[in-house]
C-alpha atoms as a printed R data frame, in Angstrom:
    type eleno elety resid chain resno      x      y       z
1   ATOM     1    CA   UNK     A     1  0.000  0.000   0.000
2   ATOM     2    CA   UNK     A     2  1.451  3.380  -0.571
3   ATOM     3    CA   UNK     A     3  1.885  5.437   2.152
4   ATOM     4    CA   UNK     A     4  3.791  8.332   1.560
5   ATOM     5    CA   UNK     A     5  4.266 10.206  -1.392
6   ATOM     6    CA   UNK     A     6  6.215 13.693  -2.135
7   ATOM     7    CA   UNK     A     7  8.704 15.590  -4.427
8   ATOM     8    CA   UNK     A     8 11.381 17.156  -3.225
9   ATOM     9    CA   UNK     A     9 14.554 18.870  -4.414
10  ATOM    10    CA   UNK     A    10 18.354 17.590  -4.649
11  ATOM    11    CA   UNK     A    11 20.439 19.935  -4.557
12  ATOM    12    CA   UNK     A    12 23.221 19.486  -1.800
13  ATOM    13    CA   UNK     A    13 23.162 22.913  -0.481
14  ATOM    14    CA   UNK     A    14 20.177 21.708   1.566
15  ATOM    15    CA   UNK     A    15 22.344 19.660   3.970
16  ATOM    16    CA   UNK     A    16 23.462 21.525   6.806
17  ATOM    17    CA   UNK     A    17 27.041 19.900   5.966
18  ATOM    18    CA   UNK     A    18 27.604 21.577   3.097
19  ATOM    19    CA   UNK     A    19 25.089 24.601   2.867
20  ATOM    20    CA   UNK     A    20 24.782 25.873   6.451
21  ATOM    21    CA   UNK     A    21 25.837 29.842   5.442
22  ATOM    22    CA   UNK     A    22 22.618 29.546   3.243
23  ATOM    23    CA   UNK     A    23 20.292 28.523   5.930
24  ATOM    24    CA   UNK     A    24 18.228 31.397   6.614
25  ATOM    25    CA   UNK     A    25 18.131 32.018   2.399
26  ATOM    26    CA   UNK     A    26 16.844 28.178   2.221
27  ATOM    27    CA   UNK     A    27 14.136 28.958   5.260
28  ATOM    28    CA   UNK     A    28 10.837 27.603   3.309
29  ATOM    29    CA   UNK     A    29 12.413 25.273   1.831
30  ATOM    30    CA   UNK     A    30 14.217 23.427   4.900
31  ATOM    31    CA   UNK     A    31 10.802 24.035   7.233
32  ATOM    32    CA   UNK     A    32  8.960 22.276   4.971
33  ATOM    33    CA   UNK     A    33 11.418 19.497   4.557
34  ATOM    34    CA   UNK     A    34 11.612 19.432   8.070
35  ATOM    35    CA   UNK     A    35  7.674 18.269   8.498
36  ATOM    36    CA   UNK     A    36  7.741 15.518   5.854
37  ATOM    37    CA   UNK     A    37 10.801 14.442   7.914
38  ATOM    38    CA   UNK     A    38  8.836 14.521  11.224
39  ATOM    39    CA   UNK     A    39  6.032 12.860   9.094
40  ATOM    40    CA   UNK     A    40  7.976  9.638   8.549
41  ATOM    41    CA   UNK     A    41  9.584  9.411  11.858
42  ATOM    42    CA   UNK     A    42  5.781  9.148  13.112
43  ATOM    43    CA   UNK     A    43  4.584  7.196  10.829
44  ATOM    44    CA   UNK     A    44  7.673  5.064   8.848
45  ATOM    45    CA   UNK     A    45  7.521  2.900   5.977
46  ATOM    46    CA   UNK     A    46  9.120  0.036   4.669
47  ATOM    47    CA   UNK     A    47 10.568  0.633   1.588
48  ATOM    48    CA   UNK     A    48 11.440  4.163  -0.073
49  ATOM    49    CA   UNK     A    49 11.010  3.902  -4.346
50  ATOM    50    CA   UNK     A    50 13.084  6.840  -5.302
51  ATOM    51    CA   UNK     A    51 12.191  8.097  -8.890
52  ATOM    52    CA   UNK     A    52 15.381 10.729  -9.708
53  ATOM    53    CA   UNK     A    53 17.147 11.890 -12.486
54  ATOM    54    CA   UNK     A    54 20.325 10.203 -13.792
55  ATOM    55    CA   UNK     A    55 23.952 11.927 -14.398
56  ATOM    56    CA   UNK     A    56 23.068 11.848 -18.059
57  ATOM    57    CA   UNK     A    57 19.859 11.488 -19.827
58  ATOM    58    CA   UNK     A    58 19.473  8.534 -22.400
59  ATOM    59    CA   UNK     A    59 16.248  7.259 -24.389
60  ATOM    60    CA   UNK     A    60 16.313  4.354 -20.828
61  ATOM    61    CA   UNK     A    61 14.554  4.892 -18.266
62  ATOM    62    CA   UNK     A    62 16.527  3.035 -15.194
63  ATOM    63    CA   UNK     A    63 16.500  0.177 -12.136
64  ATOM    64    CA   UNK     A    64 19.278 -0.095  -9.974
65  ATOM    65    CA   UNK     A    65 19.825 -3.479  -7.891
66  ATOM    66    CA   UNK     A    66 22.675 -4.015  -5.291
67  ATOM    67    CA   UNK     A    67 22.825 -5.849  -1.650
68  ATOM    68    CA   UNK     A    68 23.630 -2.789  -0.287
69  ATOM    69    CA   UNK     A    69 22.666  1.038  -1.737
70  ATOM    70    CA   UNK     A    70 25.557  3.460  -0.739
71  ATOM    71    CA   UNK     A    71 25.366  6.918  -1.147
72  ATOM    72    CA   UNK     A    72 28.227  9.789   0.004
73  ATOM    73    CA   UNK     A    73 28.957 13.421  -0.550
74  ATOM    74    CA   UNK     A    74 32.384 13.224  -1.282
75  ATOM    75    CA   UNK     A    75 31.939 15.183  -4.676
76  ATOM    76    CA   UNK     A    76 30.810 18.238  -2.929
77  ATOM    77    CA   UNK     A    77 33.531 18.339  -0.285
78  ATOM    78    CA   UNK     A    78 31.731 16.364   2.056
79  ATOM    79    CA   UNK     A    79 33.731 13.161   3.231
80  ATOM    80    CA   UNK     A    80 32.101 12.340   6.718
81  ATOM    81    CA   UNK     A    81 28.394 11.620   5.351
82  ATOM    82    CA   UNK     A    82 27.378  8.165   4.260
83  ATOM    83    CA   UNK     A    83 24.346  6.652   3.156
84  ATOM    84    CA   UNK     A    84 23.768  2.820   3.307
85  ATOM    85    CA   UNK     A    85 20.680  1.351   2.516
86  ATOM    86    CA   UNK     A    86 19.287 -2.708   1.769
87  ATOM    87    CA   UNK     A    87 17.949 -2.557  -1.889
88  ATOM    88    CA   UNK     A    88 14.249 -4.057  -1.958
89  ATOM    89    CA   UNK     A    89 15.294 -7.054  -4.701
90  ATOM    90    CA   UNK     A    90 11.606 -7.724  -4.837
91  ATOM    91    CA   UNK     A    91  9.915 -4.890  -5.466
92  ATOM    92    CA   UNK     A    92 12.449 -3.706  -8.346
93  ATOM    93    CA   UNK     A    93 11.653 -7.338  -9.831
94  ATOM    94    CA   UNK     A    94  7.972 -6.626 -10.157
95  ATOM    95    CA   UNK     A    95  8.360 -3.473 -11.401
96  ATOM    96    CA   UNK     A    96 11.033 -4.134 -13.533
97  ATOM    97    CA   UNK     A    97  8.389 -7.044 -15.235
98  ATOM    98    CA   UNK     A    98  5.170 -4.523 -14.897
99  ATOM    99    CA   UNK     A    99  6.808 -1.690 -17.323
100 ATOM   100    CA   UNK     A   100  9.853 -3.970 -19.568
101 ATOM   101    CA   UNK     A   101  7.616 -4.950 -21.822
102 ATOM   102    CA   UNK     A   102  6.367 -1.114 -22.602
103 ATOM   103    CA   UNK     A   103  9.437  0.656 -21.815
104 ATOM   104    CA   UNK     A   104 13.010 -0.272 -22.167
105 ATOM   105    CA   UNK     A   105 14.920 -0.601 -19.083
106 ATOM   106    CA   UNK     A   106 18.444 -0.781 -18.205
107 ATOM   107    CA   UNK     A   107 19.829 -2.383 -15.253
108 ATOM   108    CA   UNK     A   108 22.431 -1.134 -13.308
109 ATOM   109    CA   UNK     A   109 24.036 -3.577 -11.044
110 ATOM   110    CA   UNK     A   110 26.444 -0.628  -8.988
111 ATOM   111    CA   UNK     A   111 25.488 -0.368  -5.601
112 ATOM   112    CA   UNK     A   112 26.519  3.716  -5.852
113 ATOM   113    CA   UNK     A   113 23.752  6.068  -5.971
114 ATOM   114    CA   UNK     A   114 23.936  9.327  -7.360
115 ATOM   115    CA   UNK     A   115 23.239 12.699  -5.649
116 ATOM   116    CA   UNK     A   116 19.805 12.906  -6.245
117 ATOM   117    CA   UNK     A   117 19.155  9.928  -4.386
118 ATOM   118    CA   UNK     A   118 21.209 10.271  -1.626
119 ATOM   119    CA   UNK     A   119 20.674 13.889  -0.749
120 ATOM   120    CA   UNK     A   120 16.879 13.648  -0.556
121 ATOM   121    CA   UNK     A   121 17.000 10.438   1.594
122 ATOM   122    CA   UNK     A   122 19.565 12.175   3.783
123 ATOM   123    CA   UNK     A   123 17.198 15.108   3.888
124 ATOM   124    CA   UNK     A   124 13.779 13.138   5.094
125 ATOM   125    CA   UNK     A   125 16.121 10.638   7.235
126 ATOM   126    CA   UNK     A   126 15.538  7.561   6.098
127 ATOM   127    CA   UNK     A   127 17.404  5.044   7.165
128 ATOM   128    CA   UNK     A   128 18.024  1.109   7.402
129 ATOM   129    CA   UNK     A   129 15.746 -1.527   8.042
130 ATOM   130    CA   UNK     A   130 13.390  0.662   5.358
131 ATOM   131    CA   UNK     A   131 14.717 -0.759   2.272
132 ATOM   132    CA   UNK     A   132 15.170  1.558  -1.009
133 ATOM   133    CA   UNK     A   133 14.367  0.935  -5.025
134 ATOM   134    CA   UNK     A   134 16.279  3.741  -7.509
135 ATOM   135    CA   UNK     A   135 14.245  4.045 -10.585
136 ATOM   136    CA   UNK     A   136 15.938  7.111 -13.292
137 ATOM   137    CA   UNK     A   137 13.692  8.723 -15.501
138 ATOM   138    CA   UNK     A   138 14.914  9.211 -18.636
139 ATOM   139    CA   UNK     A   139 15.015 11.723 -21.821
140 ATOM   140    CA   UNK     A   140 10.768 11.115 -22.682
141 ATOM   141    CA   UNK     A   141  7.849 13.280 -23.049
142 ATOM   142    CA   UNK     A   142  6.016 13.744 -19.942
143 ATOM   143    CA   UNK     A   143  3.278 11.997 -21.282
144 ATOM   144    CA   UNK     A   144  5.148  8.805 -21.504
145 ATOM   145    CA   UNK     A   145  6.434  8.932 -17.968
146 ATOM   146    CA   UNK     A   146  3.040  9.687 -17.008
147 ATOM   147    CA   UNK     A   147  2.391  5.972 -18.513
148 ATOM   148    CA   UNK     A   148  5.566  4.747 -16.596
149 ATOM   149    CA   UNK     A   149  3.982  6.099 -13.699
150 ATOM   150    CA   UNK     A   150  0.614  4.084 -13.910
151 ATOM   151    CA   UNK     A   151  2.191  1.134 -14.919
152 ATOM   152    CA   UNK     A   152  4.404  1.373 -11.521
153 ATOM   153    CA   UNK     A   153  0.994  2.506  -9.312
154 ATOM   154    CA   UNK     A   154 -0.385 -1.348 -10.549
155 ATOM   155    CA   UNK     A   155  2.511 -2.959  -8.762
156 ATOM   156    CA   UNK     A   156  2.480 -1.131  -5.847
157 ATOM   157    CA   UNK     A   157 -1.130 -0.763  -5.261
158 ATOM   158    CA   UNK     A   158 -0.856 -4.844  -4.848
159 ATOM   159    CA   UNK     A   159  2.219 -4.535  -2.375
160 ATOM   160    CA   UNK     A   160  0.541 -5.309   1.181
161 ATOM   161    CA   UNK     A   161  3.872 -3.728   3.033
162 ATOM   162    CA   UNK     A   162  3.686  0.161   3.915
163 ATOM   163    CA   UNK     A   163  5.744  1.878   0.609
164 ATOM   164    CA   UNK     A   164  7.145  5.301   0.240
165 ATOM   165    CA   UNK     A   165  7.377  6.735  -3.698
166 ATOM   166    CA   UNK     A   166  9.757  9.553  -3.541
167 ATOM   167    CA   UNK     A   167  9.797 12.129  -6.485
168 ATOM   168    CA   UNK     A   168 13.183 14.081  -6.509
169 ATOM   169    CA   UNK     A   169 14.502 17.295  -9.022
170 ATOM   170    CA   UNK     A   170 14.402 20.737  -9.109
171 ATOM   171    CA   UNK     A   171 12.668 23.267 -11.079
172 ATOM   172    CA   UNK     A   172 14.089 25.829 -13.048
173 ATOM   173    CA   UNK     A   173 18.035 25.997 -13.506
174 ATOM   174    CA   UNK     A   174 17.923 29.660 -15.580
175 ATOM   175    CA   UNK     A   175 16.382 31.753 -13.254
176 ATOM   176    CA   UNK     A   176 12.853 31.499 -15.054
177 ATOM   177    CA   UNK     A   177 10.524 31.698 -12.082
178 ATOM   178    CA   UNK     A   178  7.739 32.224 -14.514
179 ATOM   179    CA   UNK     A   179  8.273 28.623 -15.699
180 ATOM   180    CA   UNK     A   180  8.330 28.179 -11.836
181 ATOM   181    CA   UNK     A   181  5.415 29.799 -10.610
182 ATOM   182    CA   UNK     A   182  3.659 27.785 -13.713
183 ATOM   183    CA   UNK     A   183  4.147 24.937 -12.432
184 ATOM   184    CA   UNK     A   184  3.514 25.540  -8.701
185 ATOM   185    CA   UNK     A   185  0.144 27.061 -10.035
186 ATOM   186    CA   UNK     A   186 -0.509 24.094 -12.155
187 ATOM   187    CA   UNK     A   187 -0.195 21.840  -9.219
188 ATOM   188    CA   UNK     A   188 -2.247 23.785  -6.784
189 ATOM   189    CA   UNK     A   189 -5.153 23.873  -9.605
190 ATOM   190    CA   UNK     A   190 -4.869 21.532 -12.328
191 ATOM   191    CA   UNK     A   191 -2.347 19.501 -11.399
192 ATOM   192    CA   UNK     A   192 -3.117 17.162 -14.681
193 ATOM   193    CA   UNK     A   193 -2.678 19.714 -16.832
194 ATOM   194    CA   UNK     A   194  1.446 19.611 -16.282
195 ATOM   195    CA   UNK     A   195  1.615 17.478 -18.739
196 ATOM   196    CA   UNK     A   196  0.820 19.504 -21.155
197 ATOM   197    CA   UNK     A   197  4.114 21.885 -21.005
198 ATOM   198    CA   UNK     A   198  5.893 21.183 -23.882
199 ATOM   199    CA   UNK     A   199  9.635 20.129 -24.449
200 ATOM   200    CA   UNK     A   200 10.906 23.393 -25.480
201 ATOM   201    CA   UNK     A   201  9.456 25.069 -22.241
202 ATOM   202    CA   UNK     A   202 11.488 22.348 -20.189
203 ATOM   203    CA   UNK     A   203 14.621 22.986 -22.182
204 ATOM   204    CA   UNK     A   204 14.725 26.556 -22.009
205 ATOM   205    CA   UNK     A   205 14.108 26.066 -17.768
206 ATOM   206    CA   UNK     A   206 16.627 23.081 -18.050
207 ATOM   207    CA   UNK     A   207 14.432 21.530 -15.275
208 ATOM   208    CA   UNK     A   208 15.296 18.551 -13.442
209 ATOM   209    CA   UNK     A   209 12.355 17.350 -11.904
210 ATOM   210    CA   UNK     A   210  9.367 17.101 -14.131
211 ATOM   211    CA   UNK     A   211  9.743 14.074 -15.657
212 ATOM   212    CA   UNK     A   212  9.665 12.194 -12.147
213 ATOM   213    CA   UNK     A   213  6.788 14.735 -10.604
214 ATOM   214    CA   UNK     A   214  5.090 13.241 -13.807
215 ATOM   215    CA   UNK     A   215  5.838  9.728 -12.945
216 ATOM   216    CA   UNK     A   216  4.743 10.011  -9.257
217 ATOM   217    CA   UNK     A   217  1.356 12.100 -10.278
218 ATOM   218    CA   UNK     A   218  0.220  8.723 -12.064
219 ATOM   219    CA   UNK     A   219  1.201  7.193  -9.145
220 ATOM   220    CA   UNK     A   220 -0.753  8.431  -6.936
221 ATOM   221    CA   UNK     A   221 -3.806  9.338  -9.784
222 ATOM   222    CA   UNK     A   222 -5.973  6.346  -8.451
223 ATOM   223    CA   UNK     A   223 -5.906  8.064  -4.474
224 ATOM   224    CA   UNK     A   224 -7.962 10.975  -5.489
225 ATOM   225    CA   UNK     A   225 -6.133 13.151  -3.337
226 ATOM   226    CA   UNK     A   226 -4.470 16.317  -4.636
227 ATOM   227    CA   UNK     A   227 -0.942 17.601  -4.132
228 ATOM   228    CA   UNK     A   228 -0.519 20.150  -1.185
229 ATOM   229    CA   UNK     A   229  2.491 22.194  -2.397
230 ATOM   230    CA   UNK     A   230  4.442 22.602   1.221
231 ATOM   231    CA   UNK     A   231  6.996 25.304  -0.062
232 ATOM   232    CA   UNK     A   232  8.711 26.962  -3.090
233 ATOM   233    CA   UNK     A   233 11.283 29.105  -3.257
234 ATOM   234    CA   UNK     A   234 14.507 30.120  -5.416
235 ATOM   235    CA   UNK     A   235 16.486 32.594  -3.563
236 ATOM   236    CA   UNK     A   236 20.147 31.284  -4.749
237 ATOM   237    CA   UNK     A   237 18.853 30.565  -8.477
238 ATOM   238    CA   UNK     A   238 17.676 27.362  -8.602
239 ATOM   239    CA   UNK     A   239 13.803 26.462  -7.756
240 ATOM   240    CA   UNK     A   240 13.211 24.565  -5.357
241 ATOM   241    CA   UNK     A   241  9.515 22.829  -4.741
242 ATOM   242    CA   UNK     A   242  8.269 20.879  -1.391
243 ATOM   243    CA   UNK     A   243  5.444 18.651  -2.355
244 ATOM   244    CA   UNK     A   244  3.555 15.493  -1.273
245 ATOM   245    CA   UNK     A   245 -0.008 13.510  -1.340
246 ATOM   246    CA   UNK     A   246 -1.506 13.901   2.253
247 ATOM   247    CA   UNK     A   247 -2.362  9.984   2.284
């Protein structure tokens, strides 16, 4: 059964071990972070799917199976923090057979995780026994991620255990906080309409989140519940937008 289900941003400047000067600038952002983190503590889950963006985008959208998921910060400077984390083998099966023959899939067998796994996990403190699944979006419209995404809700739907789905990104990269404020007004109204923003609008923001907001939207389609948008903010150039499903 799903139950928990949110977007929120990667970027590393959010940890107070890296970005600590900018904590006052980051404010919104970090409060509302802060509550979905109080949220699981009270009521934790089993196992975290984490639907990110890769390092590079490819036609593939992406499973990731190791023993053990490990996760550091040692690329931004950071060389105390580690993240270590069981991968949930069965759950990535199932999924892995509910969208192959649709989709193509590759499968990584590394147990590293990229940034925009790790720092969101860090950030909402999950930790071990909950076990975690990596799925990567990949370079598709919206609207076909929006098919990943029900394809996903039929496997986890059946899942009896108590699942997270994690949607991680961030919004605009070129200062447009019209493209910004587009979307945060999309989700607050007509959150099915996203879909509809076309490729050159997420080009010219050089987003990095839409494709997996569109995946867990789909997810979550069949709950009937709308988004409540927690935060959004972009006071050191990149947006950044606090979301979840109140299940």
């Amino acid at each position: 059964m799903l139950a928990f289900a949110a977007f929120v941003p990667v970027h590393p400047i959010l940890l107070p071990s890296i970005g600590a000067e900018h904590k006052v600038a980051l404010s919104f952002t970090l409060d509302a972070l802060e509550t979905l983190k109080q949220h699981l503590k009270n009521t934790p889950i089993d196992t975290m799917v984490v639907i990110a963006y890769p390092k590079k985008y490819t036609s593939l959208y992406g499973m990731q199976f190791a023993q053990e998921m490990k996760g550091t910060l040692k690329d931004f400077g950071d060389f105390a923090t580690t993240l270590k984390l069981p991968c949930d083998y069965v759950l990535g099966h199932a999924l892995k057979q509910a969208v192959h023959h649709a989709f193509p899939v590759h499968i990584s067998g590394g147990s590293t995780i990229i940034h925009t796994v790790t720092v969101p996990l860090l950030l909402l403190g999950v930790k071990a026994p909950c076990t975690v699944m990596v799925v990567e979006v990949c370079s598709q419209s919206l609207a076909e991620h929006a098919r990943f995404g029900e394809l996903m809700a039929r496997v986890l739907q059946k899942d009896s255990r108590r699942i997270g789905v994690l949607a991680t990104g961030d919004l605009s990269h070129t200062g447009n906080e019209t493209f910004d404020r587009k979307v945060v007004q999309l989700l607050s109204e007509q959150p099915n309409t996203l879909l509809a923003i076309s490729e050159t609008d997420l080009r010219e923001a050089q987003e990095t989140g839409l494709r997996s907001l569109a995946v867990l939207m789909c997810i979550t389609q069949n709950l009937h519940i709308p988004p409540s948008v927690l935060s959004y903010e972009r006071p050191l150039g990149v947006g950044h937008l606090v979301m979840h499903y109140p299940l």
